[in-house]
Each structure stands twice: as C-alpha cells, then as structure tokens.
Amino acid sequence: MADAIGNKAAKDYHLDVAAPDQGFFAKGLGNTDWGMKNRLSRIFSPKSGNTVMLAFDHGYIMGSTAGLERLDVSIAPLCEYADVLMGTRGALRSCIPPTLNKAVCLRATHDSSVLFEDMSQGCGLGVDMEEALRMNASALAIQCFVGGAGERDSLEVLCRAADAGYRYGVPVMGVTAVGKEMERTPKYFLLATRILAELGASMVKTYFCEDFEKVVAACPVPIVIAGGKKLPEAEALTMAYRAIQSGARGVDMGRNIFQSDCPVAMCKAVAKVVHQGFTDKEAYEFYLSEKN
Ligand code: 5RP
C-alpha cells in the first residue's frame, strides 16, 4: 500500500490538456456498456454534455425541510424544468407523477438523521438493484463520508452499488458528504472526489470550492456541484456559472431552487447557465424577467 506520509504534493493537473475522447460524450465513461451509456445520456444532455438535477431527497435525513413540506405541491410542478429528479423512492412513488418521464437519480442510501450530532457516521444501502430498476432509475446516489467516522462503511456501500450498477448498466453517483467536523477545502474535495471515482462512481457530486478546475481535472468522471444552503438567487447563479466555467458538467441543486422566491424561474435560470452558456448576470436578468 502507498505511504500516507512524506509524499510529493500533487501539483500538475495539466489544465491545458483535454481528457481523452473515448468516443462517448461523457468524460471517462466511453468504456462502459450500452445500457449504462443510454442511462448516462438521460442524465447528461448529449447536446450540452451537462445536466440540471433537481434535488429533493432532503427528507431522508431531515424530515420535512422548508419548501418540501408537501412534495406534491412544491416539487411536482417544478420537475418539468429539470433534467433529472433526485429523490427517494418514497417521495417519487407517493408524490411525483411517473408520466413526467424525467430521468431519476435515486437516493439509494440511508444515513444518520439530523438528530445525530455527528451525521458522518456512515450509512447503508437503502435500495437494492431490483427495486432501483423497478423505479426505472437512471442512476443511484450514494452518500460517502471520506474522512468521517463512516468512511469505511460508506465506501463499502459505494463499491457494492458500483458492482451492481456495472452488472445492470446503472451508473452510480458518489456524493461527497461533508460532516460537521470535516474539511471543506479544495484539498479535501480533490481527495474525496478522486477516491469516489476510483472506487467505481460514474459521476461525482461535490461542493464548489476555490481551484475547482483542479478538482474537475483530477476527477476522471463528470462532476456536478451540490447547491448547499440557500443563497440569494444572484449568488447561487454565480456559483453555478463559476462551476460550469471550471468544467463541472452540471448542478444537483435543491434548496437554491425550491426555496427561491420563484422556484420555476430559478430552475429555468440555472438551466440557462448549464445548457445555454448564459453568464451569471444574464441568467439573473432572465430570472428577474421570469419572476415578474
Ligand atoms: C447532500 C445531499 C442532499 O440530500 C441534497 O441533495 C442537497 O441538496 P441542496 O444542498 O442543493 O439543497 O445530497 O449531500
């Protein structure tokens, strides 16, 4: 095993060298099977290469978060403006019409609830592959606690989900969870995203940070950014813009959309940045014009 101490610091991310073209539009995923590529093409637009995922899985650890008190009222009407629905099987089955025909990134782990001081204790697989296929999932989301108390358990869950995913052609999205005591630095996200990709994640969800282009360069599969706590709309659009400029292939955004003053306008504005090359300022002007 490689030593953990005394290594030369990584520094050359070859930012001017494009990742190899493997004959498929999504980075690092050219050597996967047809079914996997078909599902990836429902997650990421083959035209822009990017995705807008609407995250409303919060209830699986937080219960009824602000804005998600009634998923049928707040989320169902929003779904048509996103590319991918990221939710639990319970939320999807009970509140989201299957006729919307949107790709699903199924929240597939169970984790410690907000009642626990340390939420990074780990998790288990909450959905098996048969059920994921029954839900017509285009991807599974697995929470991973690199550096947290639950590192070992959550990475084991990721590896087993990736095994099943490769067997059935379902990509796994590794999610870099940040617990209370865990770092939120570029160094941390460089480490965590790379670990998840190397262990079999076909895409990685992580937080935007400084030097994000290095995080993207060092991760061999597509990265989407997490939204995080609610920001003013202009700031959230700037974060999305900077992430896309740094090479992120999309967003997986929840509170910054569904807690917005105008969730539909915000979701559409985010999509302008992600798919149509709008700057943050253009997208914010668009948001204001849609809102009024
Ligand atoms: C945390 C998650 C969340 O459950 C959720 O998707 C977060 O969404 P947001 O922070 O944009 O409200 O995946 O890692």
mmCIF file of C-alpha atoms and ligand atoms in Angstrom:
data_model
loop_
_atom_site.group_PDB
_atom_site.id
_atom_site.type_symbol
_atom_site.label_atom_id
_atom_site.label_comp_id
_atom_site.label_asym_id
_atom_site.label_seq_id
_atom_site.Cartn_x
_atom_site.Cartn_y
_atom_site.Cartn_z
ATOM 1 C CA MET A 1 0.000 0.000 0.000
ATOM 2 C CA ALA A 2 1.203 3.519 -0.768
ATOM 3 C CA ASP A 3 2.532 5.543 2.143
ATOM 4 C CA ALA A 4 0.301 8.253 3.545
ATOM 5 C CA ILE A 5 3.143 10.406 4.836
ATOM 6 C CA GLY A 6 6.042 12.086 3.075
ATOM 7 C CA ASN A 7 4.573 12.017 -0.433
ATOM 8 C CA LYS A 8 5.365 14.682 -3.021
ATOM 9 C CA ALA A 9 2.469 17.116 -3.241
ATOM 10 C CA ALA A 10 0.355 16.784 -6.381
ATOM 11 C CA LYS A 11 0.540 19.950 -8.402
ATOM 12 C CA ASP A 12 0.409 19.386 -12.150
ATOM 13 C CA TYR A 13 -3.215 18.948 -13.221
ATOM 14 C CA HIS A 14 -2.474 19.568 -16.930
ATOM 15 C CA LEU A 15 -5.331 22.034 -17.156
ATOM 16 C CA ASP A 16 -4.469 22.716 -20.806
ATOM 17 C CA VAL A 17 -4.761 19.062 -21.829
ATOM 18 C CA ALA A 18 -8.245 17.750 -22.651
ATOM 19 C CA ALA A 19 -9.341 14.440 -21.167
ATOM 20 C CA PRO A 20 -9.091 11.589 -23.715
ATOM 21 C CA ASP A 21 -12.002 11.245 -26.119
ATOM 22 C CA GLN A 22 -13.237 7.687 -25.686
ATOM 23 C CA GLY A 23 -15.901 8.006 -28.368
ATOM 24 C CA PHE A 24 -18.647 8.962 -25.900
ATOM 25 C CA PHE A 25 -19.521 12.493 -24.850
ATOM 26 C CA ALA A 26 -19.282 11.958 -21.096
ATOM 27 C CA LYS A 27 -15.779 12.093 -19.656
ATOM 28 C CA GLY A 28 -14.175 8.805 -18.694
ATOM 29 C CA LEU A 29 -17.302 6.760 -19.474
ATOM 30 C CA GLY A 30 -16.569 5.610 -23.018
ATOM 31 C CA ASN A 31 -15.586 2.126 -21.903
ATOM 32 C CA THR A 32 -18.958 1.305 -20.380
ATOM 33 C CA ASP A 33 -21.774 -0.800 -21.754
ATOM 34 C CA TRP A 34 -24.696 0.297 -23.991
ATOM 35 C CA GLY A 35 -27.271 0.332 -21.192
ATOM 36 C CA MET A 36 -25.019 2.422 -18.977
ATOM 37 C CA LYS A 37 -24.420 4.881 -21.819
ATOM 38 C CA ASN A 38 -28.132 5.051 -22.533
ATOM 39 C CA ARG A 39 -28.852 5.924 -18.898
ATOM 40 C CA LEU A 40 -25.978 8.432 -18.807
ATOM 41 C CA SER A 41 -27.500 10.088 -21.878
ATOM 42 C CA ARG A 42 -30.717 10.584 -19.917
ATOM 43 C CA ILE A 43 -28.761 12.191 -17.071
ATOM 44 C CA PHE A 44 -26.399 14.355 -19.144
ATOM 45 C CA SER A 45 -27.695 16.040 -22.289
ATOM 46 C CA PRO A 46 -25.755 14.640 -25.261
ATOM 47 C CA LYS A 47 -26.059 18.124 -26.782
ATOM 48 C CA SER A 48 -24.561 20.255 -23.997
ATOM 49 C CA GLY A 49 -22.945 17.408 -22.054
ATOM 50 C CA ASN A 50 -24.481 18.912 -18.922
ATOM 51 C CA THR A 51 -27.346 18.339 -16.506
ATOM 52 C CA VAL A 52 -29.720 20.127 -14.169
ATOM 53 C CA MET A 53 -30.660 17.754 -11.384
ATOM 54 C CA LEU A 54 -33.385 18.861 -9.021
ATOM 55 C CA ALA A 55 -32.544 17.541 -5.544
ATOM 56 C CA PHE A 56 -35.453 16.944 -3.188
ATOM 57 C CA ASP A 57 -34.079 13.984 -1.252
ATOM 58 C CA HIS A 58 -33.567 16.012 1.950
ATOM 59 C CA GLY A 59 -36.416 14.298 3.791
ATOM 60 C CA TYR A 60 -34.437 11.079 4.064
ATOM 61 C CA ILE A 61 -32.344 12.629 6.831
ATOM 62 C CA MET A 62 -34.099 15.924 7.622
ATOM 63 C CA GLY A 63 -37.804 15.157 7.526
ATOM 64 C CA SER A 64 -39.941 17.978 6.166
ATOM 65 C CA THR A 65 -37.435 20.683 5.218
ATOM 66 C CA ALA A 66 -38.658 24.204 4.412
ATOM 67 C CA GLY A 67 -40.053 24.102 0.915
ATOM 68 C CA LEU A 68 -40.541 20.355 0.964
ATOM 69 C CA GLU A 69 -43.473 20.170 3.362
ATOM 70 C CA ARG A 70 -45.661 18.988 0.505
ATOM 71 C CA LEU A 71 -43.695 17.436 -2.340
ATOM 72 C CA ASP A 72 -46.836 17.098 -4.440
ATOM 73 C CA VAL A 73 -47.435 20.848 -4.176
ATOM 74 C CA SER A 74 -43.904 22.294 -4.346
ATOM 75 C CA ILE A 75 -41.838 19.772 -6.310
ATOM 76 C CA ALA A 76 -44.169 18.037 -8.765
ATOM 77 C CA PRO A 77 -44.873 21.263 -10.729
ATOM 78 C CA LEU A 78 -41.128 22.085 -10.812
ATOM 79 C CA CYS A 79 -39.993 18.778 -12.248
ATOM 80 C CA GLU A 80 -40.659 19.633 -15.876
ATOM 81 C CA TYR A 81 -37.935 22.321 -15.776
ATOM 82 C CA ALA A 82 -35.176 19.941 -14.628
ATOM 83 C CA ASP A 83 -33.443 17.135 -16.499
ATOM 84 C CA VAL A 84 -33.174 14.735 -13.584
ATOM 85 C CA LEU A 85 -35.170 14.149 -10.422
ATOM 86 C CA MET A 86 -33.038 13.295 -7.417
ATOM 87 C CA GLY A 87 -35.254 11.868 -4.725
ATOM 88 C CA THR A 88 -36.047 8.867 -2.602
ATOM 89 C CA ARG A 89 -38.261 6.041 -3.753
ATOM 90 C CA GLY A 90 -40.801 7.086 -1.110
ATOM 91 C CA ALA A 91 -41.014 10.646 -2.396
ATOM 92 C CA LEU A 92 -41.124 9.622 -6.033
ATOM 93 C CA ARG A 93 -43.778 6.929 -5.633
ATOM 94 C CA SER A 94 -46.052 8.961 -3.401
ATOM 95 C CA CYS A 95 -45.805 12.461 -4.855
ATOM 96 C CA ILE A 96 -44.254 12.630 -8.341
ATOM 97 C CA PRO A 97 -46.276 11.582 -11.384
ATOM 98 C CA PRO A 98 -44.422 8.899 -13.390
ATOM 99 C CA THR A 99 -45.922 10.433 -16.537
ATOM 100 C CA LEU A 100 -43.422 13.308 -16.225
ATOM 101 C CA ASN A 101 -40.979 10.918 -17.847
ATOM 102 C CA LYS A 102 -37.879 12.523 -16.324
ATOM 103 C CA ALA A 103 -34.649 10.695 -15.589
ATOM 104 C CA VAL A 104 -34.345 9.624 -11.971
ATOM 105 C CA CYS A 105 -31.240 9.712 -9.804
ATOM 106 C CA LEU A 106 -32.469 7.581 -6.958
ATOM 107 C CA ARG A 107 -31.257 8.361 -3.450
ATOM 108 C CA ALA A 108 -30.093 4.871 -2.598
ATOM 109 C CA THR A 109 -28.510 5.165 0.845
ATOM 110 C CA HIS A 110 -29.929 5.643 4.302
ATOM 111 C CA ASP A 111 -27.797 7.883 6.519
ATOM 112 C CA SER A 112 -27.815 9.289 10.045
ATOM 113 C CA SER A 113 -30.639 11.738 10.609
ATOM 114 C CA VAL A 114 -30.254 15.327 11.781
ATOM 115 C CA LEU A 115 -30.939 14.100 15.320
ATOM 116 C CA PHE A 116 -27.363 12.856 15.494
ATOM 117 C CA GLU A 117 -24.584 15.232 16.459
ATOM 118 C CA ASP A 118 -22.216 13.514 14.020
ATOM 119 C CA MET A 119 -24.034 12.806 10.796
ATOM 120 C CA SER A 120 -20.902 11.433 9.163
ATOM 121 C CA GLN A 121 -21.192 8.107 10.934
ATOM 122 C CA GLY A 122 -21.986 6.219 7.802
ATOM 123 C CA CYS A 123 -24.827 4.649 6.061
ATOM 124 C CA GLY A 124 -26.185 1.581 4.433
ATOM 125 C CA LEU A 125 -27.656 0.723 1.081
ATOM 126 C CA GLY A 126 -31.339 1.630 1.306
ATOM 127 C CA VAL A 127 -32.481 0.257 -2.039
ATOM 128 C CA ASP A 128 -31.496 -2.898 -3.887
ATOM 129 C CA MET A 129 -30.871 -3.025 -7.613
ATOM 130 C CA GLU A 130 -34.117 -4.841 -8.387
ATOM 131 C CA GLU A 131 -36.057 -2.014 -6.757
ATOM 132 C CA ALA A 132 -33.916 0.618 -8.487
ATOM 133 C CA LEU A 133 -34.735 -0.960 -11.856
ATOM 134 C CA ARG A 134 -38.412 -1.132 -10.892
ATOM 135 C CA MET A 135 -38.216 2.631 -10.256
ATOM 136 C CA ASN A 136 -36.594 2.976 -13.689
ATOM 137 C CA ALA A 137 -33.610 4.720 -12.088
ATOM 138 C CA SER A 138 -31.079 6.203 -14.483
ATOM 139 C CA ALA A 139 -28.558 6.482 -11.630
ATOM 140 C CA LEU A 140 -28.134 5.749 -7.924
ATOM 141 C CA ALA A 141 -26.886 8.362 -5.436
ATOM 142 C CA ILE A 142 -24.601 7.056 -2.719
ATOM 143 C CA GLN A 143 -23.525 9.295 0.168
ATOM 144 C CA CYS A 144 -19.836 8.909 1.073
ATOM 145 C CA PHE A 145 -18.115 10.179 4.200
ATOM 146 C CA VAL A 146 -14.435 10.374 3.246
ATOM 147 C CA GLY A 147 -12.568 11.397 6.384
ATOM 148 C CA GLY A 148 -15.604 10.900 8.596
ATOM 149 C CA ALA A 149 -16.473 8.219 11.098
ATOM 150 C CA GLY A 150 -18.455 6.410 8.424
ATOM 151 C CA GLU A 151 -15.758 6.403 5.775
ATOM 152 C CA ARG A 152 -15.233 2.655 5.691
ATOM 153 C CA ASP A 153 -18.921 1.700 5.717
ATOM 154 C CA SER A 154 -19.976 4.268 3.167
ATOM 155 C CA LEU A 155 -17.157 3.408 0.768
ATOM 156 C CA GLU A 156 -18.085 -0.259 1.087
ATOM 157 C CA VAL A 157 -21.663 0.685 0.136
ATOM 158 C CA LEU A 158 -20.336 2.663 -2.830
ATOM 159 C CA CYS A 159 -18.233 -0.276 -4.046
ATOM 160 C CA ARG A 160 -21.114 -2.760 -3.795
ATOM 161 C CA ALA A 161 -23.507 -0.339 -5.503
ATOM 162 C CA ALA A 162 -20.959 0.180 -8.296
ATOM 163 C CA ASP A 163 -20.627 -3.612 -8.686
ATOM 164 C CA ALA A 164 -24.393 -3.962 -9.053
ATOM 165 C CA GLY A 165 -24.510 -0.864 -11.243
ATOM 166 C CA TYR A 166 -21.977 -2.259 -13.687
ATOM 167 C CA ARG A 167 -23.801 -5.591 -13.696
ATOM 168 C CA TYR A 168 -27.107 -3.963 -14.672
ATOM 169 C CA GLY A 169 -25.928 -0.858 -16.520
ATOM 170 C CA VAL A 170 -26.911 1.673 -13.876
ATOM 171 C CA PRO A 171 -24.393 4.453 -13.151
ATOM 172 C CA VAL A 172 -23.657 5.353 -9.547
ATOM 173 C CA MET A 173 -23.238 8.936 -8.403
ATOM 174 C CA GLY A 174 -20.876 9.220 -5.428
ATOM 175 C CA VAL A 175 -21.799 12.142 -3.188
ATOM 176 C CA THR A 176 -19.055 13.757 -1.109
ATOM 177 C CA ALA A 177 -20.835 14.401 2.161
ATOM 178 C CA VAL A 178 -19.352 16.971 4.484
ATOM 179 C CA GLY A 179 -19.982 16.279 8.153
ATOM 180 C CA LYS A 180 -19.684 18.821 10.939
ATOM 181 C CA GLU A 181 -16.046 18.096 11.670
ATOM 182 C CA MET A 182 -14.996 17.507 8.101
ATOM 183 C CA GLU A 183 -12.945 19.848 5.947
ATOM 184 C CA ARG A 184 -14.463 21.861 3.089
ATOM 185 C CA THR A 185 -11.221 22.770 1.372
ATOM 186 C CA PRO A 186 -10.017 22.268 -2.209
ATOM 187 C CA LYS A 187 -7.528 19.757 -0.805
ATOM 188 C CA TYR A 188 -10.373 17.762 0.732
ATOM 189 C CA PHE A 189 -12.582 17.841 -2.363
ATOM 190 C CA LEU A 190 -9.634 16.866 -4.577
ATOM 191 C CA LEU A 191 -9.094 13.841 -2.375
ATOM 192 C CA ALA A 192 -12.720 12.821 -1.871
ATOM 193 C CA THR A 193 -13.878 13.182 -5.494
ATOM 194 C CA ARG A 194 -10.929 11.202 -6.794
ATOM 195 C CA ILE A 195 -11.448 8.419 -4.257
ATOM 196 C CA LEU A 196 -15.120 8.044 -5.231
ATOM 197 C CA ALA A 197 -14.300 7.914 -8.941
ATOM 198 C CA GLU A 198 -11.528 5.373 -8.428
ATOM 199 C CA LEU A 199 -13.847 3.167 -6.394
ATOM 200 C CA GLY A 200 -16.361 2.987 -9.235
ATOM 201 C CA ALA A 201 -18.591 6.076 -9.204
ATOM 202 C CA SER A 202 -19.568 7.051 -12.758
ATOM 203 C CA MET A 203 -20.174 10.634 -11.656
ATOM 204 C CA VAL A 204 -19.462 12.615 -8.524
ATOM 205 C CA LYS A 205 -21.482 15.236 -6.710
ATOM 206 C CA THR A 206 -19.422 17.648 -4.671
ATOM 207 C CA TYR A 207 -19.337 21.201 -3.365
ATOM 208 C CA PHE A 208 -17.958 24.097 -5.369
ATOM 209 C CA CYS A 209 -14.695 25.460 -3.985
ATOM 210 C CA GLU A 210 -11.675 27.528 -4.982
ATOM 211 C CA ASP A 211 -9.402 25.855 -7.537
ATOM 212 C CA PHE A 212 -12.392 23.889 -8.750
ATOM 213 C CA GLU A 213 -10.807 23.383 -12.162
ATOM 214 C CA LYS A 214 -8.161 21.258 -10.428
ATOM 215 C CA VAL A 215 -10.846 19.194 -8.700
ATOM 216 C CA VAL A 216 -12.503 18.655 -12.093
ATOM 217 C CA ALA A 217 -9.219 17.863 -13.855
ATOM 218 C CA ALA A 218 -8.170 15.287 -11.283
ATOM 219 C CA CYS A 219 -11.548 13.523 -11.267
ATOM 220 C CA PRO A 220 -11.715 11.141 -14.252
ATOM 221 C CA VAL A 221 -15.538 11.193 -14.491
ATOM 222 C CA PRO A 222 -18.067 14.075 -14.660
ATOM 223 C CA ILE A 223 -18.615 16.253 -11.622
ATOM 224 C CA VAL A 224 -21.850 18.028 -10.721
ATOM 225 C CA ILE A 225 -21.973 20.579 -7.954
ATOM 226 C CA ALA A 226 -24.213 20.456 -4.923
ATOM 227 C CA GLY A 227 -26.328 23.516 -4.225
ATOM 228 C CA GLY A 228 -25.953 23.736 -0.452
ATOM 229 C CA LYS A 229 -27.745 26.167 1.826
ATOM 230 C CA LYS A 230 -29.994 28.809 0.303
ATOM 231 C CA LEU A 231 -28.112 31.799 -1.111
ATOM 232 C CA PRO A 232 -29.556 34.916 -2.719
ATOM 233 C CA GLU A 233 -30.510 33.946 -6.285
ATOM 234 C CA ALA A 234 -27.760 36.059 -7.901
ATOM 235 C CA GLU A 235 -25.095 34.354 -5.773
ATOM 236 C CA ALA A 236 -26.405 30.874 -6.487
ATOM 237 C CA LEU A 237 -26.310 31.624 -10.217
ATOM 238 C CA THR A 238 -22.749 32.918 -9.886
ATOM 239 C CA MET A 239 -21.753 29.696 -8.131
ATOM 240 C CA ALA A 240 -23.349 27.628 -10.917
ATOM 241 C CA TYR A 241 -21.674 29.776 -13.570
ATOM 242 C CA ARG A 242 -18.237 29.537 -11.982
ATOM 243 C CA ALA A 243 -18.624 25.775 -11.592
ATOM 244 C CA ILE A 244 -19.553 25.311 -15.260
ATOM 245 C CA GLN A 245 -16.693 27.596 -16.293
ATOM 246 C CA SER A 246 -14.376 25.388 -14.234
ATOM 247 C CA GLY A 247 -15.524 22.250 -16.030
ATOM 248 C CA ALA A 248 -18.407 20.954 -13.902
ATOM 249 C CA ARG A 249 -20.967 19.096 -16.017
ATOM 250 C CA GLY A 250 -23.959 20.434 -14.166
ATOM 251 C CA VAL A 251 -25.639 21.026 -10.853
ATOM 252 C CA ASP A 252 -27.609 18.908 -8.441
ATOM 253 C CA MET A 253 -29.458 21.705 -6.724
ATOM 254 C CA GLY A 254 -32.197 21.629 -4.136
ATOM 255 C CA ARG A 255 -32.706 24.465 -1.655
ATOM 256 C CA ASN A 256 -31.360 27.133 -4.004
ATOM 257 C CA ILE A 257 -34.193 26.223 -6.345
ATOM 258 C CA PHE A 258 -37.153 25.120 -4.250
ATOM 259 C CA GLN A 259 -36.582 27.738 -1.510
ATOM 260 C CA SER A 260 -36.250 30.526 -4.090
ATOM 261 C CA ASP A 261 -38.828 33.323 -4.239
ATOM 262 C CA CYS A 262 -39.753 31.912 -7.610
ATOM 263 C CA PRO A 263 -38.624 28.268 -7.946
ATOM 264 C CA VAL A 264 -39.728 27.849 -11.569
ATOM 265 C CA ALA A 265 -37.854 30.988 -12.686
ATOM 266 C CA MET A 266 -34.780 29.900 -10.712
ATOM 267 C CA CYS A 267 -34.760 26.402 -12.172
ATOM 268 C CA LYS A 268 -35.087 27.829 -15.675
ATOM 269 C CA ALA A 269 -32.303 30.372 -14.979
ATOM 270 C CA VAL A 270 -29.974 27.643 -13.712
ATOM 271 C CA ALA A 271 -30.702 25.657 -16.898
ATOM 272 C CA LYS A 272 -29.706 28.693 -18.984
ATOM 273 C CA VAL A 273 -26.273 28.667 -17.329
ATOM 274 C CA VAL A 274 -25.883 24.910 -17.500
ATOM 275 C CA HIS A 275 -27.096 24.291 -21.045
ATOM 276 C CA GLN A 276 -27.078 27.548 -22.951
ATOM 277 C CA GLY A 277 -23.879 29.307 -21.932
ATOM 278 C CA PHE A 278 -25.568 32.199 -20.117
ATOM 279 C CA THR A 279 -23.327 34.194 -17.811
ATOM 280 C CA ASP A 280 -24.438 34.556 -14.204
ATOM 281 C CA LYS A 281 -25.531 38.136 -14.888
ATOM 282 C CA GLU A 282 -27.563 37.161 -17.952
ATOM 283 C CA ALA A 283 -29.153 34.328 -16.014
ATOM 284 C CA TYR A 284 -30.044 36.621 -13.120
ATOM 285 C CA GLU A 285 -31.651 39.116 -15.502
ATOM 286 C CA PHE A 286 -33.553 36.202 -17.006
ATOM 287 C CA TYR A 287 -34.631 35.114 -13.503
ATOM 288 C CA LEU A 288 -35.942 38.605 -12.729
ATOM 289 C CA SER A 289 -37.811 38.832 -16.005
ATOM 290 C CA GLU A 290 -39.424 35.405 -15.479
ATOM 291 C CA LYS A 291 -40.258 36.187 -11.881
ATOM 292 C CA ASN A 292 -42.176 39.339 -12.729
HETATM 293 C C1 5RP B 1 -26.281 16.252 0.422
HETATM 294 C C2 5RP B 1 -27.352 15.842 -0.499
HETATM 295 C C3 5RP B 1 -28.689 16.348 -0.135
HETATM 296 O O1 5RP B 1 -29.513 15.374 0.307
HETATM 297 C C4 5RP B 1 -29.359 17.222 -1.118
HETATM 298 O O2 5RP B 1 -29.414 16.654 -2.395
HETATM 299 C C5 5RP B 1 -28.722 18.551 -1.087
HETATM 300 O O3 5RP B 1 -29.298 19.491 -1.934
HETATM 301 P P1 5RP B 1 -29.050 21.052 -1.683
HETATM 302 O O4 5RP B 1 -27.845 21.180 -0.819
HETATM 303 O O5 5RP B 1 -28.845 21.635 -3.043
HETATM 304 O O6 5RP B 1 -30.294 21.600 -1.020
HETATM 305 O O7 5RP B 1 -27.119 15.158 -1.449
HETATM 306 O O8 5RP B 1 -25.061 15.798 0.039
#
